[in-house]
mmCIF file of C-alpha atoms in Angstrom:
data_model
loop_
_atom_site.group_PDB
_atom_site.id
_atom_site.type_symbol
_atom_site.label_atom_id
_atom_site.label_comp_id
_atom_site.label_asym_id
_atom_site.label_seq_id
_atom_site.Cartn_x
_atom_site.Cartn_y
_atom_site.Cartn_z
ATOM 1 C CA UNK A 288 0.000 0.000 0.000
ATOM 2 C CA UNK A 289 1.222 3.630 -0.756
ATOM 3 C CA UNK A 290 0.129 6.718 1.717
ATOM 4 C CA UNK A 291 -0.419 10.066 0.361
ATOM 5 C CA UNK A 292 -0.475 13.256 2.508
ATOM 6 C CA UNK A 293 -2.668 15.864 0.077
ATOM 7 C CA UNK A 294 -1.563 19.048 1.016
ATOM 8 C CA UNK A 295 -2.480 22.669 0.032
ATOM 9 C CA UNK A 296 -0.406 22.651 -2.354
ATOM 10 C CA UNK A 297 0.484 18.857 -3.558
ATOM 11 C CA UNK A 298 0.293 15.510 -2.873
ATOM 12 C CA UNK A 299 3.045 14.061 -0.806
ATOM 13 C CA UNK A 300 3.534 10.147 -1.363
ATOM 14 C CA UNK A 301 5.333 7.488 0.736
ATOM 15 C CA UNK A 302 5.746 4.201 -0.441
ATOM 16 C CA UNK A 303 8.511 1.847 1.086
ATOM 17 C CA UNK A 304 10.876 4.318 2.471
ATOM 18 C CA UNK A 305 10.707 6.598 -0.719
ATOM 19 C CA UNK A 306 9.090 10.031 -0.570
ATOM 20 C CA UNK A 307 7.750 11.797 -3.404
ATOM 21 C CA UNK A 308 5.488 14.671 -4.267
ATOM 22 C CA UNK A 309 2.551 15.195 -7.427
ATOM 23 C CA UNK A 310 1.065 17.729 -8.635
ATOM 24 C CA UNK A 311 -3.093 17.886 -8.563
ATOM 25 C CA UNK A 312 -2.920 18.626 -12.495
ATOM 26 C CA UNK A 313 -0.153 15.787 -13.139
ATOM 27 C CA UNK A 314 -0.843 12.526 -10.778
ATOM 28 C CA UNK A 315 0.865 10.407 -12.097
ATOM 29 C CA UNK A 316 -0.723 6.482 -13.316
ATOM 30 C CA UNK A 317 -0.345 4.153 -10.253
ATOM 31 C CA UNK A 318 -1.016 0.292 -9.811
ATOM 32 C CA UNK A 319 -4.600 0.078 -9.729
ATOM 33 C CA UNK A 320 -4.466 -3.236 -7.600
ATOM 34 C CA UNK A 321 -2.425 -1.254 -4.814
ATOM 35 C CA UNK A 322 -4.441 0.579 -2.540
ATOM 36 C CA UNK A 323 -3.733 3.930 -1.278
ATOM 37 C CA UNK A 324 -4.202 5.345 2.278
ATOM 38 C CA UNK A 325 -4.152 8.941 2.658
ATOM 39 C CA UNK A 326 -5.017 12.029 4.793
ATOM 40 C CA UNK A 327 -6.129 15.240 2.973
ATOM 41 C CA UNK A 328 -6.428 19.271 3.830
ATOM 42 C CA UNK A 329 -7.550 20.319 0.336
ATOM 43 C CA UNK A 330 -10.825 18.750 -1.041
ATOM 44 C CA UNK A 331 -9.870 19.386 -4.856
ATOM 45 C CA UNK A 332 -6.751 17.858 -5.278
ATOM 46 C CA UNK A 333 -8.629 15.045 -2.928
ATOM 47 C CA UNK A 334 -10.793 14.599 -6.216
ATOM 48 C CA UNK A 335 -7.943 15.005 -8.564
ATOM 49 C CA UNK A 336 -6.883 11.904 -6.622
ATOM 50 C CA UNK A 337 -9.999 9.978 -6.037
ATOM 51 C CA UNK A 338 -10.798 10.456 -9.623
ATOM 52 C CA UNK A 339 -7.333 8.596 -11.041
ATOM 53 C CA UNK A 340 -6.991 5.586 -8.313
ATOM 54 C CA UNK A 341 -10.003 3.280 -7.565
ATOM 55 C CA UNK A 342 -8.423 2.339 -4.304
ATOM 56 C CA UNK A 343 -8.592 4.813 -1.874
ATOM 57 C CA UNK A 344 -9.003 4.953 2.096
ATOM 58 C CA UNK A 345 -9.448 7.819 4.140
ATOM 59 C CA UNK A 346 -7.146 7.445 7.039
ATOM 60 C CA UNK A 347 -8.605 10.356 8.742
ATOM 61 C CA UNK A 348 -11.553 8.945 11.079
ATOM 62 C CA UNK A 349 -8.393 6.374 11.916
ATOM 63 C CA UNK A 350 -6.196 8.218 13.991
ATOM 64 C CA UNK A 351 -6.614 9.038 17.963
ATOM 65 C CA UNK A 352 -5.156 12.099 19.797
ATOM 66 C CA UNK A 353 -5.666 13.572 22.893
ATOM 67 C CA UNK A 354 -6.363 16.756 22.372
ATOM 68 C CA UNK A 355 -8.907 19.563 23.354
ATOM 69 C CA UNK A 356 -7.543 21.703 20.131
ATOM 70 C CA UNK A 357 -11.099 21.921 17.833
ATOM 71 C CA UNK A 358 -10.765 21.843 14.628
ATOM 72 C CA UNK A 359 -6.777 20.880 14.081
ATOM 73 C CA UNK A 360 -6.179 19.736 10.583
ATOM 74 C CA UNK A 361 -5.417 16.657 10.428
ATOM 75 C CA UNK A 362 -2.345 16.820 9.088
ATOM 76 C CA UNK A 363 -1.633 18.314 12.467
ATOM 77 C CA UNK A 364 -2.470 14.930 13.674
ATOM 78 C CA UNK A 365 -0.861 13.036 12.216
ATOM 79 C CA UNK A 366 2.372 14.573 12.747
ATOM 80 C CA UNK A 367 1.311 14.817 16.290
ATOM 81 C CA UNK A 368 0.285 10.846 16.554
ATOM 82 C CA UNK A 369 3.814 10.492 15.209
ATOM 83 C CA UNK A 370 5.601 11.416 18.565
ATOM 84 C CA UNK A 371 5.340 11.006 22.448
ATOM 85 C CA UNK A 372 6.865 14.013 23.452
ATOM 86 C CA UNK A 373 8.164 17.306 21.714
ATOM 87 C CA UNK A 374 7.434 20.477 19.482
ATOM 88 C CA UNK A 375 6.510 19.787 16.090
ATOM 89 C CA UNK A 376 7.459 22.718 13.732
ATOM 90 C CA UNK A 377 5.879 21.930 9.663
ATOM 91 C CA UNK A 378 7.045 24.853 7.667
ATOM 92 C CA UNK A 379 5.055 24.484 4.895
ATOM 93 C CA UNK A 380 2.511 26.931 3.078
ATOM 94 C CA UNK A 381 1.628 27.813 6.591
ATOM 95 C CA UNK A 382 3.806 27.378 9.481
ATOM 96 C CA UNK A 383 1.588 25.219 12.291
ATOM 97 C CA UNK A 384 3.732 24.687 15.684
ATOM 98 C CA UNK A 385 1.934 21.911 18.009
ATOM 99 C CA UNK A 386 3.143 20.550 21.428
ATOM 100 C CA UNK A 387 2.822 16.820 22.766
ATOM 101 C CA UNK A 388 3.772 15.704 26.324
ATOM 102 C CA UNK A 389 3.533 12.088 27.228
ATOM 103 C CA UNK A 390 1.157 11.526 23.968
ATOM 104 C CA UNK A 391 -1.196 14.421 24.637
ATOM 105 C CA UNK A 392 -1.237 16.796 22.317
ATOM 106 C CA UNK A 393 -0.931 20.769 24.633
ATOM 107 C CA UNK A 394 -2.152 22.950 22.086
ATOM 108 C CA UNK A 395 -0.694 25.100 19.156
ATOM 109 C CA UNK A 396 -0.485 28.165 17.029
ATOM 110 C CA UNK A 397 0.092 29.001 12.660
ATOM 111 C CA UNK A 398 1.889 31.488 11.230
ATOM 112 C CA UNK A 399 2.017 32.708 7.529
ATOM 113 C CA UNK A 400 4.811 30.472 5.865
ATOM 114 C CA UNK A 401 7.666 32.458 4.212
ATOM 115 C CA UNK A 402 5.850 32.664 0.625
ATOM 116 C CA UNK A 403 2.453 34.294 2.702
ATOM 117 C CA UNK A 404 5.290 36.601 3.886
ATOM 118 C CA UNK A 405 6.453 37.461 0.712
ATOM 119 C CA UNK A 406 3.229 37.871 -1.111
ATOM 120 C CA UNK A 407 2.230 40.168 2.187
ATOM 121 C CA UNK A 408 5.295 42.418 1.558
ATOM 122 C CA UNK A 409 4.678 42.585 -2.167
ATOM 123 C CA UNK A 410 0.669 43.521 -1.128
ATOM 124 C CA UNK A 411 2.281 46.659 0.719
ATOM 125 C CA UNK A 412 4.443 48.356 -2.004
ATOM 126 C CA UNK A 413 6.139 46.888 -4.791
ATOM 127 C CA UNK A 414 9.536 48.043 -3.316
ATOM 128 C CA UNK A 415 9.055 45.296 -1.039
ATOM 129 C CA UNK A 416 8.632 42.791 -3.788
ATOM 130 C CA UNK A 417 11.940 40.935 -3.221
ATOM 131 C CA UNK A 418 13.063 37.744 -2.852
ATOM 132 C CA UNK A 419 14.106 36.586 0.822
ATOM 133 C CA UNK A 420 17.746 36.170 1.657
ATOM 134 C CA UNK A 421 18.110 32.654 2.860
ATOM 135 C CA UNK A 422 21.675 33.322 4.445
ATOM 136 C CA UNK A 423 20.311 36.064 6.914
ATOM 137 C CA UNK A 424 22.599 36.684 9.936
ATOM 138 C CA UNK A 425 19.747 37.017 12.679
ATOM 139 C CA UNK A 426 22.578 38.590 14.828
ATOM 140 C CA UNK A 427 23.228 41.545 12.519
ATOM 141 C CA UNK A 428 21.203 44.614 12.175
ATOM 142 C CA UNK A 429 19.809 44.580 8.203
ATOM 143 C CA UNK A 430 21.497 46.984 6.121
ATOM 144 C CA UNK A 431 19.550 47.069 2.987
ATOM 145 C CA UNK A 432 15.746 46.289 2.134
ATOM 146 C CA UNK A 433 15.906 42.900 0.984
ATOM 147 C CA UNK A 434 17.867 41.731 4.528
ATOM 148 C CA UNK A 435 15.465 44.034 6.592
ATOM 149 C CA UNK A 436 12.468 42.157 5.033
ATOM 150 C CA UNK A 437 14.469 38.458 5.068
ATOM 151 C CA UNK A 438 15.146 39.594 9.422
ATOM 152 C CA UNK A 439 11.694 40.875 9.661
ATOM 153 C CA UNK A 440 10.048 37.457 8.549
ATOM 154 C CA UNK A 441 12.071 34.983 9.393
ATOM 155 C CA UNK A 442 13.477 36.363 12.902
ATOM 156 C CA UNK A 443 9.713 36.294 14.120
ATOM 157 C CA UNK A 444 9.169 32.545 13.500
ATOM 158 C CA UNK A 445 12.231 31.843 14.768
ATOM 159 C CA UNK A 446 11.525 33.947 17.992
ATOM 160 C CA UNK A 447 7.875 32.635 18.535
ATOM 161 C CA UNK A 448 9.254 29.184 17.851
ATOM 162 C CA UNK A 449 12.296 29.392 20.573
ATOM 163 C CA UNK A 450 9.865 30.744 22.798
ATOM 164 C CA UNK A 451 7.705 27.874 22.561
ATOM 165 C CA UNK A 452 10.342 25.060 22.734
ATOM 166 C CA UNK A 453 12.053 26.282 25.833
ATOM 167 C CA UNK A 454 13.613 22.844 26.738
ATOM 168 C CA UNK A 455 11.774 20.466 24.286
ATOM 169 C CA UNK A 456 12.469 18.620 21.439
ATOM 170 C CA UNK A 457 11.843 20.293 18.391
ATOM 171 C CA UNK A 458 11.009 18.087 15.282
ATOM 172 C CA UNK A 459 11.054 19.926 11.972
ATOM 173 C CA UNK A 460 9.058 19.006 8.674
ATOM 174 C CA UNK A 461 7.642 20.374 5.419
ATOM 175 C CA UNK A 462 9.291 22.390 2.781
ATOM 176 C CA UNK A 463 11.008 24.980 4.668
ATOM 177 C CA UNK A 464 11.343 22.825 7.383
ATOM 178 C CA UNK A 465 15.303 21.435 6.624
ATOM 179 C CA UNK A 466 15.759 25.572 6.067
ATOM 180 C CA UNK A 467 14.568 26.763 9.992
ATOM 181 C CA UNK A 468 15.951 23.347 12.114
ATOM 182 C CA UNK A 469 19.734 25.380 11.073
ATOM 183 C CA UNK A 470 18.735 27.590 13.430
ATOM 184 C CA UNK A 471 18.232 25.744 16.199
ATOM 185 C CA UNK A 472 21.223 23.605 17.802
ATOM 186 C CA UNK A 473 19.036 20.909 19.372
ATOM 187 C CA UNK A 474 16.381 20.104 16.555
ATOM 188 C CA UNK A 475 16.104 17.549 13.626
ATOM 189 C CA UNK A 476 14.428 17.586 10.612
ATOM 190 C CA UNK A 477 12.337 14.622 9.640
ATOM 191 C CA UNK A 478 10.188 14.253 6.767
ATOM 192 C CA UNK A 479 8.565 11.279 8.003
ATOM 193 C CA UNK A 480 6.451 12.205 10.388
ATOM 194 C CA UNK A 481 3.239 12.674 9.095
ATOM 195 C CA UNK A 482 3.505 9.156 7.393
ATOM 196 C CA UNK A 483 4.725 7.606 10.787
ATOM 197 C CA UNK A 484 1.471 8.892 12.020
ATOM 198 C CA UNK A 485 -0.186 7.603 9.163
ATOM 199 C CA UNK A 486 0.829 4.180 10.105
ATOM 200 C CA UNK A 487 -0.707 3.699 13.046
ATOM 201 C CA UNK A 488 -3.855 4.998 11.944
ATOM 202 C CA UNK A 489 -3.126 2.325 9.426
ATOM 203 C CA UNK A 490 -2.864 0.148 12.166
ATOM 204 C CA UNK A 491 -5.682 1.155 13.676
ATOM 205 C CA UNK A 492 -7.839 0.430 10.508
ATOM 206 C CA UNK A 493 -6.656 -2.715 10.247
ATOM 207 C CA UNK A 494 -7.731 -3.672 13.895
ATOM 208 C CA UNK A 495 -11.295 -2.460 13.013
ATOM 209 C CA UNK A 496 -11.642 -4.477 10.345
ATOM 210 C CA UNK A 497 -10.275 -7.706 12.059
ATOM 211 C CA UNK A 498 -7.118 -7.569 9.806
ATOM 212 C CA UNK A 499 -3.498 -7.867 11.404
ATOM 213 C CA UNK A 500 -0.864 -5.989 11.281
#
């Protein structure tokens, strides 16, 4: 079986070990005979998939975590049924941070992910319009526009994320995940995550329908 994680932006795959990512407008043919589990946050490219796989399973109504949070997405969850304990940072198109002690899930926040920050400067004035400088020294005062606008962004998440962590464990995933775990000493970035959750709501579907493991 092959789980998919449909994003807001594309469809992230995971199929014995290997990770790979589709477009909604080019999903590529798969095995009909092999089924595919997956979690989504975007109902059309949920179609797009539905529409070119006859073997598909919602994992969502699978997965169980303790939380009072209403309304997390639930590929929130799944990252968050993927750990005991820690802070789990996904820098993708937004930025969610969640926190689990002892496998409950504490709460969380999102923040704007660094292309909402970029389309937000570009909203303000066009002189704003400017690529991020992914080499930023967060210690040095910005001497030009494009640094001022690179600290301005990404010094806040880092700040609200440092803030939250204190002395946890801070996991890092999603696309701009690898890019924010350099600045943080004690972190790691895993990519897994959301599939490791995925598995045991896997597991758990397989228990409910009197299948093992």
């Amino acid at each position: 079986m092959v789980f998919c994680d449909i994003g807001n932006s594309c469809l992230h795959f995971f199929y014995k070990g290997r990770i790979w990512r589709e477009s909604p407008q080019k999903i590529a043919p798969k095995r009909q005979d092999v089924p595919i589990f997956y979690i989504s946050v975007n109902p059309k490219s949920e179609q797009k998939l539905l529409s070119s796989h006859k073997k598909c399973i919602n994992l969502a109504p699978y997965f169980a975590l303790n939380t009072a949070y209403r309304g997390i997405g639930i590929d929130r969850v799944a990252a968050c049924v993927g750990i005991e304990n820690g802070l789990i940072v996904d820098a993708g198109s937004a930025i969610t941070i969640d926190i689990m002690q002892a496998g409950v899930h504490l709460g969380g926040f999102i923040l704007p992910g660094l292309r909402a920050y970029r389309n937000l400067y570009k909203s303000i004035s066009s002189a704003l319009a400017q690529d991020f400088d992914l080499a930023i020294d967060l210690d040095a005062l910005p001497q030009s526009t494009r640094t001022a606008i690179s600290f301005g962004s990404i010094k806040s998440i880092v700040l609200m994320i440092k803030d939250s962590a204190k002395e946890k464990k801070i996991i890092f995933t999603g696309g701009d995940g690898k890019f924010f775990s350099r600045f943080f000493e004690d972190s790691m970035f895993d990519d897994t995550i959301i599939f490791k959750g995925m598995q045991k709501a896997y597991e758990n579907y397989l228990a409910q329908k009197g299948e093992g493991v």
